Short mmCIF file of C-alpha atoms and ligand atoms in Angstrom, two decimals:
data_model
loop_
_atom_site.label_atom_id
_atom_site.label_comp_id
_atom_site.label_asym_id
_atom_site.label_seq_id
_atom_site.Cartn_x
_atom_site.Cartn_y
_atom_site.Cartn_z
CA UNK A 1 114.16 112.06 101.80
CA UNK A 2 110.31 114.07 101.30
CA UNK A 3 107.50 112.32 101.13
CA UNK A 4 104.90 113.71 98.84
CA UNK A 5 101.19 112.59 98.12
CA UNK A 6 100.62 110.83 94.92
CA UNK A 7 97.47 109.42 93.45
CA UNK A 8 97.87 106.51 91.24
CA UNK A 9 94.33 105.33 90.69
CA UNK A 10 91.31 107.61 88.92
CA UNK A 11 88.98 107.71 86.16
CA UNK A 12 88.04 110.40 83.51
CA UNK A 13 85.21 110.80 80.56
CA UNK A 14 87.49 108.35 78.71
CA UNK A 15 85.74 106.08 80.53
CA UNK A 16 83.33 106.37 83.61
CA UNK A 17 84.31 109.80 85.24
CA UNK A 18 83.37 112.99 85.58
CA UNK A 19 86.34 114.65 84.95
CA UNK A 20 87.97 115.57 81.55
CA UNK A 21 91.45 114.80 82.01
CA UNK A 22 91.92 118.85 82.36
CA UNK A 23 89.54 119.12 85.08
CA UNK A 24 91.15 115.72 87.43
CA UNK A 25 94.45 117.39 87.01
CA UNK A 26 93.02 120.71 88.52
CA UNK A 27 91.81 119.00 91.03
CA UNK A 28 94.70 116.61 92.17
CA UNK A 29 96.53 120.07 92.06
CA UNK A 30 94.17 121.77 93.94
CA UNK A 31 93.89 118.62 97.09
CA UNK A 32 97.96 118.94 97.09
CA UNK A 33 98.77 115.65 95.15
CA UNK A 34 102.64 115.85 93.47
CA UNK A 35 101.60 113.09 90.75
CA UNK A 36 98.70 111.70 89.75
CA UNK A 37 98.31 108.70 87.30
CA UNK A 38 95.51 108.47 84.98
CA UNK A 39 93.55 104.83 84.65
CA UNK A 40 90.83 104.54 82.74
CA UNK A 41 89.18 101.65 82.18
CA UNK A 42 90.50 99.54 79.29
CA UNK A 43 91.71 102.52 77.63
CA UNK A 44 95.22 105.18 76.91
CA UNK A 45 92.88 107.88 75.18
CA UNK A 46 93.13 110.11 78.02
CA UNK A 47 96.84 109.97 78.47
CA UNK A 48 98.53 112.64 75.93
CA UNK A 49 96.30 115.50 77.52
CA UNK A 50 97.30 114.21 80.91
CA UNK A 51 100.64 114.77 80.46
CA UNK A 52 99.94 118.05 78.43
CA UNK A 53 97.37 119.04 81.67
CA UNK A 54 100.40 117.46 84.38
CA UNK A 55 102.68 120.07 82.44
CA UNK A 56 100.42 123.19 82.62
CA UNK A 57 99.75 122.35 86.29
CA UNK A 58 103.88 120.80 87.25
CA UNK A 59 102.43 118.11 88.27
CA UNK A 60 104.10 114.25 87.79
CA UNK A 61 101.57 112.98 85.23
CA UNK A 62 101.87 109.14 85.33
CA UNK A 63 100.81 106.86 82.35
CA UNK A 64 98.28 103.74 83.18
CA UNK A 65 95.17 102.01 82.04
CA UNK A 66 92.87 99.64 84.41
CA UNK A 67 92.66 96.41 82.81
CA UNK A 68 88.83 95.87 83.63
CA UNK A 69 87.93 92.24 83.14
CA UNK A 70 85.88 89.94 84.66
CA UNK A 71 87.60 88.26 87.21
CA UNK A 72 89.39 91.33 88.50
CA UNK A 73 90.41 94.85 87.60
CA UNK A 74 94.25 95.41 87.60
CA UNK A 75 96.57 98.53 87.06
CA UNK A 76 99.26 99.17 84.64
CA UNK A 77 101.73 101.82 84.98
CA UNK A 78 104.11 103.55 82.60
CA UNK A 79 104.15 100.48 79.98
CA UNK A 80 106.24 101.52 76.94
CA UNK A 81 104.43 99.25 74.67
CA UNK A 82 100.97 97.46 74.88
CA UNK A 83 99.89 93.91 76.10
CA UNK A 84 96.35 93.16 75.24
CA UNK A 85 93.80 92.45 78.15
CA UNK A 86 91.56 90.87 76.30
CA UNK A 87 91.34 86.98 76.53
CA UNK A 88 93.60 87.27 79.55
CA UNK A 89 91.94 84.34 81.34
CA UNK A 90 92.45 83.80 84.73
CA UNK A 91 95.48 81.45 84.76
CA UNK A 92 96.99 83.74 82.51
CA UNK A 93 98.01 86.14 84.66
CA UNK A 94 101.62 85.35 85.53
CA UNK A 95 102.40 86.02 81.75
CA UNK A 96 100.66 88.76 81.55
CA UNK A 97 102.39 90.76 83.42
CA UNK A 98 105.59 89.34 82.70
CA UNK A 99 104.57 91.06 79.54
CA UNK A 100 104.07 94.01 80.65
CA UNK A 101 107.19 94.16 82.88
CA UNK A 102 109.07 93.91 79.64
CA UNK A 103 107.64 96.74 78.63
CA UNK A 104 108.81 98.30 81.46
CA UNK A 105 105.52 98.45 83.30
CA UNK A 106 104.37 97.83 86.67
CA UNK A 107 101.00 96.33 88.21
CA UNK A 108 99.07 96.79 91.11
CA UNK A 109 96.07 94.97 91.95
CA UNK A 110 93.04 97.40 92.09
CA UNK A 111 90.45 96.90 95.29
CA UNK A 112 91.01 92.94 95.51
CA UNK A 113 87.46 92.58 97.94
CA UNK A 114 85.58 94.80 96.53
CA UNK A 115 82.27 93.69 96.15
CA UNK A 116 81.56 91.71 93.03
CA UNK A 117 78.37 89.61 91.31
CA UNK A 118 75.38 90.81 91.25
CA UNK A 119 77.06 94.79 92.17
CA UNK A 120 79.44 94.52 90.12
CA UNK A 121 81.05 92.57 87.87
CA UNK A 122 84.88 91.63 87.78
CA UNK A 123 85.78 93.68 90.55
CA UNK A 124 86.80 91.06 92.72
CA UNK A 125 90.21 89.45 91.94
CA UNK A 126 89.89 85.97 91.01
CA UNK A 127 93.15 85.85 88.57
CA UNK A 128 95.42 82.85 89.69
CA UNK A 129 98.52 84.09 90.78
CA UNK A 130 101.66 81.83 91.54
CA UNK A 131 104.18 84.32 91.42
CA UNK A 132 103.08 87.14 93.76
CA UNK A 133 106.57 88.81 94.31
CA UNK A 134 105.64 89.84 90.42
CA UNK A 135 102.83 92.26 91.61
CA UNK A 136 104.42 95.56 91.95
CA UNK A 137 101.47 97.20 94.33
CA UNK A 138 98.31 95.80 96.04
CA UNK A 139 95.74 98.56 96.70
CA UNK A 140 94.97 97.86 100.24
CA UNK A 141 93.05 100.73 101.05
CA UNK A 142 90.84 101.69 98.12
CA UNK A 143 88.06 104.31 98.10
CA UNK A 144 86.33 106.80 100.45
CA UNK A 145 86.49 105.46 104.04
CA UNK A 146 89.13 102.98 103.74
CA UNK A 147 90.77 102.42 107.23
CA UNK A 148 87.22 100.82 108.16
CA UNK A 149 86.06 99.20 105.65
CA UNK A 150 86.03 95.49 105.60
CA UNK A 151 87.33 95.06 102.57
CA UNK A 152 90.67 97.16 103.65
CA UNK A 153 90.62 94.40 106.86
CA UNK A 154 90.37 91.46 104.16
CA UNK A 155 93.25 93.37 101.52
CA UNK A 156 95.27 93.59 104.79
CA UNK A 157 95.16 90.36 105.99
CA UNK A 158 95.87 88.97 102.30
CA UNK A 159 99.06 91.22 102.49
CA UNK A 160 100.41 90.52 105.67
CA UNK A 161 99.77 86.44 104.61
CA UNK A 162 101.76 87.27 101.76
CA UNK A 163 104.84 89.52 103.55
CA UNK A 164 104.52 86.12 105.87
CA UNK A 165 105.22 84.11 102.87
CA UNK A 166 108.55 86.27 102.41
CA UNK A 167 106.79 87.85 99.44
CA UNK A 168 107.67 91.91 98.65
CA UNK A 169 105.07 94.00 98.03
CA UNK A 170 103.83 97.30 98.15
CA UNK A 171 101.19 98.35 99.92
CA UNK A 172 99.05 101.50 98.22
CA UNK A 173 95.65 103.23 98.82
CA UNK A 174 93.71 103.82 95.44
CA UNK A 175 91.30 106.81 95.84
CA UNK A 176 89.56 105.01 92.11
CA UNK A 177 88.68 108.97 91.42
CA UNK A 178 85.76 109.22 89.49
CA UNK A 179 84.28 112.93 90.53
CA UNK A 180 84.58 115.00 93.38
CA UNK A 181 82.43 114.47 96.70
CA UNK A 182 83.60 115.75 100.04
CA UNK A 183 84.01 111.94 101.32
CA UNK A 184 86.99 110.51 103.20
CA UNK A 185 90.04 108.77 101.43
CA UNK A 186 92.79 107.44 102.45
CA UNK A 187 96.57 108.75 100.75
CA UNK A 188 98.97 107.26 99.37
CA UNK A 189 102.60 108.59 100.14
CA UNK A 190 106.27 108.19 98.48
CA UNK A 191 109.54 108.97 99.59
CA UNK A 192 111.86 110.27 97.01
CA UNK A 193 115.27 111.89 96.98
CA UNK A 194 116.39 114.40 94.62
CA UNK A 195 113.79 115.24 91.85
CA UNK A 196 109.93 113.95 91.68
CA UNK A 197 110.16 112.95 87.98
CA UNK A 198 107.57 109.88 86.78
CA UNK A 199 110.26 107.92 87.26
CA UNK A 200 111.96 108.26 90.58
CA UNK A 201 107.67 108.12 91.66
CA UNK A 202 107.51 104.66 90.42
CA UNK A 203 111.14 103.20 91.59
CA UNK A 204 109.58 104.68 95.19
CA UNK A 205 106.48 102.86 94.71
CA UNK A 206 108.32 99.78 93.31
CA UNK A 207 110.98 99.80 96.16
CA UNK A 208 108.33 100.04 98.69
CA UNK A 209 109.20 103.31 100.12
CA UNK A 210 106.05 104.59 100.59
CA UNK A 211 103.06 105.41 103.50
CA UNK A 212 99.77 105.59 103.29
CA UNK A 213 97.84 107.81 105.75
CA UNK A 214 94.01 108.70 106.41
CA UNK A 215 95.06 112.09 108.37
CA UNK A 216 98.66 112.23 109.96
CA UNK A 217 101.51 110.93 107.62
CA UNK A 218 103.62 108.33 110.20
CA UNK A 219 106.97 107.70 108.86
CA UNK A 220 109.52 105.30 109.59
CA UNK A 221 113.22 105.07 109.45
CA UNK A 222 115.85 102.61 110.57
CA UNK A 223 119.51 102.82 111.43
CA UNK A 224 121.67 99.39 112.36
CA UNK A 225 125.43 99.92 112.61
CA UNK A 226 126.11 103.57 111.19
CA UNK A 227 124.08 102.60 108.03
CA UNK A 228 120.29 104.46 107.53
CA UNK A 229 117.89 101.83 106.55
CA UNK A 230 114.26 103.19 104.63
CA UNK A 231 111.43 101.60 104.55
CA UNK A 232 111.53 98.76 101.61
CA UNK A 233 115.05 98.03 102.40
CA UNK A 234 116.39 94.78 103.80
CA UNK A 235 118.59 95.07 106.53
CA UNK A 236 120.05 91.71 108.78
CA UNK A 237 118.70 90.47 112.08
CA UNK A 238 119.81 92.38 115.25
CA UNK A 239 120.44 95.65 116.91
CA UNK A 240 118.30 98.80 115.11
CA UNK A 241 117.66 101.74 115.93
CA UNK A 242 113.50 102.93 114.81
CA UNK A 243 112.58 106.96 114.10
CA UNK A 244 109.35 107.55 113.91
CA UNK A 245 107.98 110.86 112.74
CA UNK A 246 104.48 112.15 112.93
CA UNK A 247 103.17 115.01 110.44
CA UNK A 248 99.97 116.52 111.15
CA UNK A 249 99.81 118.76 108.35
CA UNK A 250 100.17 116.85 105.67
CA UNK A 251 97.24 117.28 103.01
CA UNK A 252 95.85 119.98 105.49
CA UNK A 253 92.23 120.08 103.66
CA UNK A 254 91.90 116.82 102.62
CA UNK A 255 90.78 115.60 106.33
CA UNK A 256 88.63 116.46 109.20
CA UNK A 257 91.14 116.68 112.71
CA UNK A 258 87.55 116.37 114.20
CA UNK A 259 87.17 112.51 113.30
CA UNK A 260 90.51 111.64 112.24
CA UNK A 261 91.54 110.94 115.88
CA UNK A 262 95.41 109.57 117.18
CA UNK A 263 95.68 107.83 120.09
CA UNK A 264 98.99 105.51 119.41
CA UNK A 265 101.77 104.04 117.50
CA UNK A 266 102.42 100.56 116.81
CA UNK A 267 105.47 98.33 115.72
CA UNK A 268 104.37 95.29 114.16
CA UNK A 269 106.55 92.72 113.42
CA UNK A 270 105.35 89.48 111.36
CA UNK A 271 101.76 90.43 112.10
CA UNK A 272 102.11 90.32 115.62
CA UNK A 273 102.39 94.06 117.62
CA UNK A 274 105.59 93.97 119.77
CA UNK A 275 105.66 97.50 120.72
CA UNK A 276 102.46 100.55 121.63
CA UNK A 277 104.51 103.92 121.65
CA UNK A 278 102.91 106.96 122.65
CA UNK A 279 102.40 110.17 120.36
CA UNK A 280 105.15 111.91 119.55
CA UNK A 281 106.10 114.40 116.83
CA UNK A 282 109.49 112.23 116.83
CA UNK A 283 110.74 109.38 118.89
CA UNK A 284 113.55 106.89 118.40
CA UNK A 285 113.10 103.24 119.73
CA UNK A 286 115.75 100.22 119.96
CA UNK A 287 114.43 97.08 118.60
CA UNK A 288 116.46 93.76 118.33
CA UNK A 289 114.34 91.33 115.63
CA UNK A 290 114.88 88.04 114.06
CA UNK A 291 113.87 87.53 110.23
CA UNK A 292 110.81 89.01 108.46
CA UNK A 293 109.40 92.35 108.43
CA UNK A 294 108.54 95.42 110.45
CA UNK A 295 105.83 97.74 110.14
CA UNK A 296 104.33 101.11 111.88
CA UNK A 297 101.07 101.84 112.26
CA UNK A 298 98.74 104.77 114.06
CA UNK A 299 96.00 103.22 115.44
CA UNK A 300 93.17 105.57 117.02
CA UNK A 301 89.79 106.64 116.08
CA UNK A 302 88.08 107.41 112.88
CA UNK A 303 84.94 108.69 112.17
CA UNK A 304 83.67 107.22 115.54
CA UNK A 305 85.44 104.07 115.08
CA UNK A 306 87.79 103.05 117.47
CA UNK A 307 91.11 101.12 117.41
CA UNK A 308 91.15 101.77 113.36
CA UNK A 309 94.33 101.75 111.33
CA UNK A 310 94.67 105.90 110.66
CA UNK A 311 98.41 105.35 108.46
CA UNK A 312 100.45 102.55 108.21
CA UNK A 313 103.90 102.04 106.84
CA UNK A 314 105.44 99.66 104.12
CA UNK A 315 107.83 97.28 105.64
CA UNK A 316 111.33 97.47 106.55
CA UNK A 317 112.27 93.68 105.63
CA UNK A 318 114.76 92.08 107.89
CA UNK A 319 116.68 89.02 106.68
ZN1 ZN B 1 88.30 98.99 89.21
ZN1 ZN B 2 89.11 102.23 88.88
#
């Protein structure tokens, strides 16, 4: 399996960015992303020139629109159809994207804590939902230094609770691209096997298979009884077998090895850490683990923080 670099959440002149829909496909090409989603706010107007631009530049160009309301702002990916956002009110919301999963589409909830009233409004998510499992993706890193911001600590803690609650979702980072600045971000990475089509980027994303990384890309792979086990998959209680894989030069210019520093590795299981590894290019560890779900993260310092959260993995779930 590769892992590539995807971007799934950014903004052009169809609504508030910089970019014309030529120009953010340049540049995703240009930082090293393999597919890049456009998401304007409340609006598709953008998306035949990004697949024209995606084209020009091979890039994955991935269909989506940011429902921007007031009590939160929401993605949609790759709907063949179109459900209406508007008078969507906030106990709506398990319909609505019932809707647009038969249209095929998937959601992600866009920066859950950002700040809201009086900064802005609708960017925190207030929707009621009672079916969470529903939510394809939950950006829990979103924007320019996300590993320490407190709103990545509260989107964290909300997804862990949830993974707690036996609930499956995918953890993303959302760079929310408006224009270019030479600021931090964190990335958002899928595996995929074979060919990187729009497709086989969204079953990744809607499997789970995917890492997110500030610097280093940690990876993580299981193997219990002859039988290779990604992350995203369910696999029973016992005996397994962890690799862990470390890639330093992964998005080479898109982070400074100066403040993006490594110190260790970290299995969590159920929110609790059960195992600090040291850093290695490649280890394999022996874990034995009752139900729930396992998780690796690289902990170390960033930007002069200490002890932050540098990548983290999606979980293997373990029934
Ligand atoms: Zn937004
Ligand atoms: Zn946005």
């Amino acid at each position: 399996m590769n892992w590539y670099p995807i971007e799934l959440h950014t903004h052009t002149q169809h609504s508030d960015g910089d970019f014309t829909v030529s120009e953010l496909v340049k540049a995703a090409k240009q930082r090293g992303f393999a597919a890049i989603a456009c998401t304007d706010h409340n609006t598709c107007s953008g998306l035949r020139e990004l697949h024209e631009a995606a084209r020009r530049e091979q890039l994955v160009g991935i269909s989506g629109i940011e429902w921007t309301t007031y009590w939160g702002h929401m993605l949609v990916l790759n709907e063949q159809g179109y459900t209406d956002w508007r008078g969507v009110r906030p106990e709506d919301m398990d319909g609505a994207i019932a809707a647009i999963h038969a249209n095929h589409g998937m959601v992600g909830i866009a920066h859950p804590f950002a700040l809201s009233n009086p900064v802005n409004t609708g960017y925190h998510w207030e929707f009621r939902v009672s079916d969470w499992d529903a939510v394809d993706f939950l950006e829990v890193w979103s924007r320019d230094y996300a590993p320490s911001k407190i709103q990545s600590l509260r989107a964290m803690e909300l997804w862990e609770q949830l993974l707690n609650r036996r609930c499956r979702m995918t953890a993303t980072s959302g760079r929310d691209w408006h224009r270019e600045d030479d600021k931090p971000y964190g990335h958002t990475f899928v595996g995929v096997e074979g060919k990187l089509t729009t497709e086989s980027v969204l079953h990744a994303v809607h499997c789970g298979r995917v890492c997110l990384a500030a610097g280093p890309l940690l990876t993580m792979q299981g193997n219990a009884g002859g039988k290779c086990i990604q992350v995203g998959d369910t696999v029973c209680s016992g005996e397994m077998e962890i690799d862990l894989q470390l890639d330093s030069s992964v998005l080479e210019n898109d982070w400074d090895r100066t403040q993006v520093l490594p110190e260790e590795i970290c299995l969590v299981h159920n929110r609790n850490v059960i195992l600090r590894c040291p850093l290695h290019e490649y280890q394999q560890i022996q874990v034995s683990l009752p139900a729930g779900w396992l998780r690796a993260d690289l902990i170390g310092t960033y930007y002069g923080r200490t002890k932050q959260c540098l990548a983290f993995t999606n979980p293997i779930y373990i029934s």
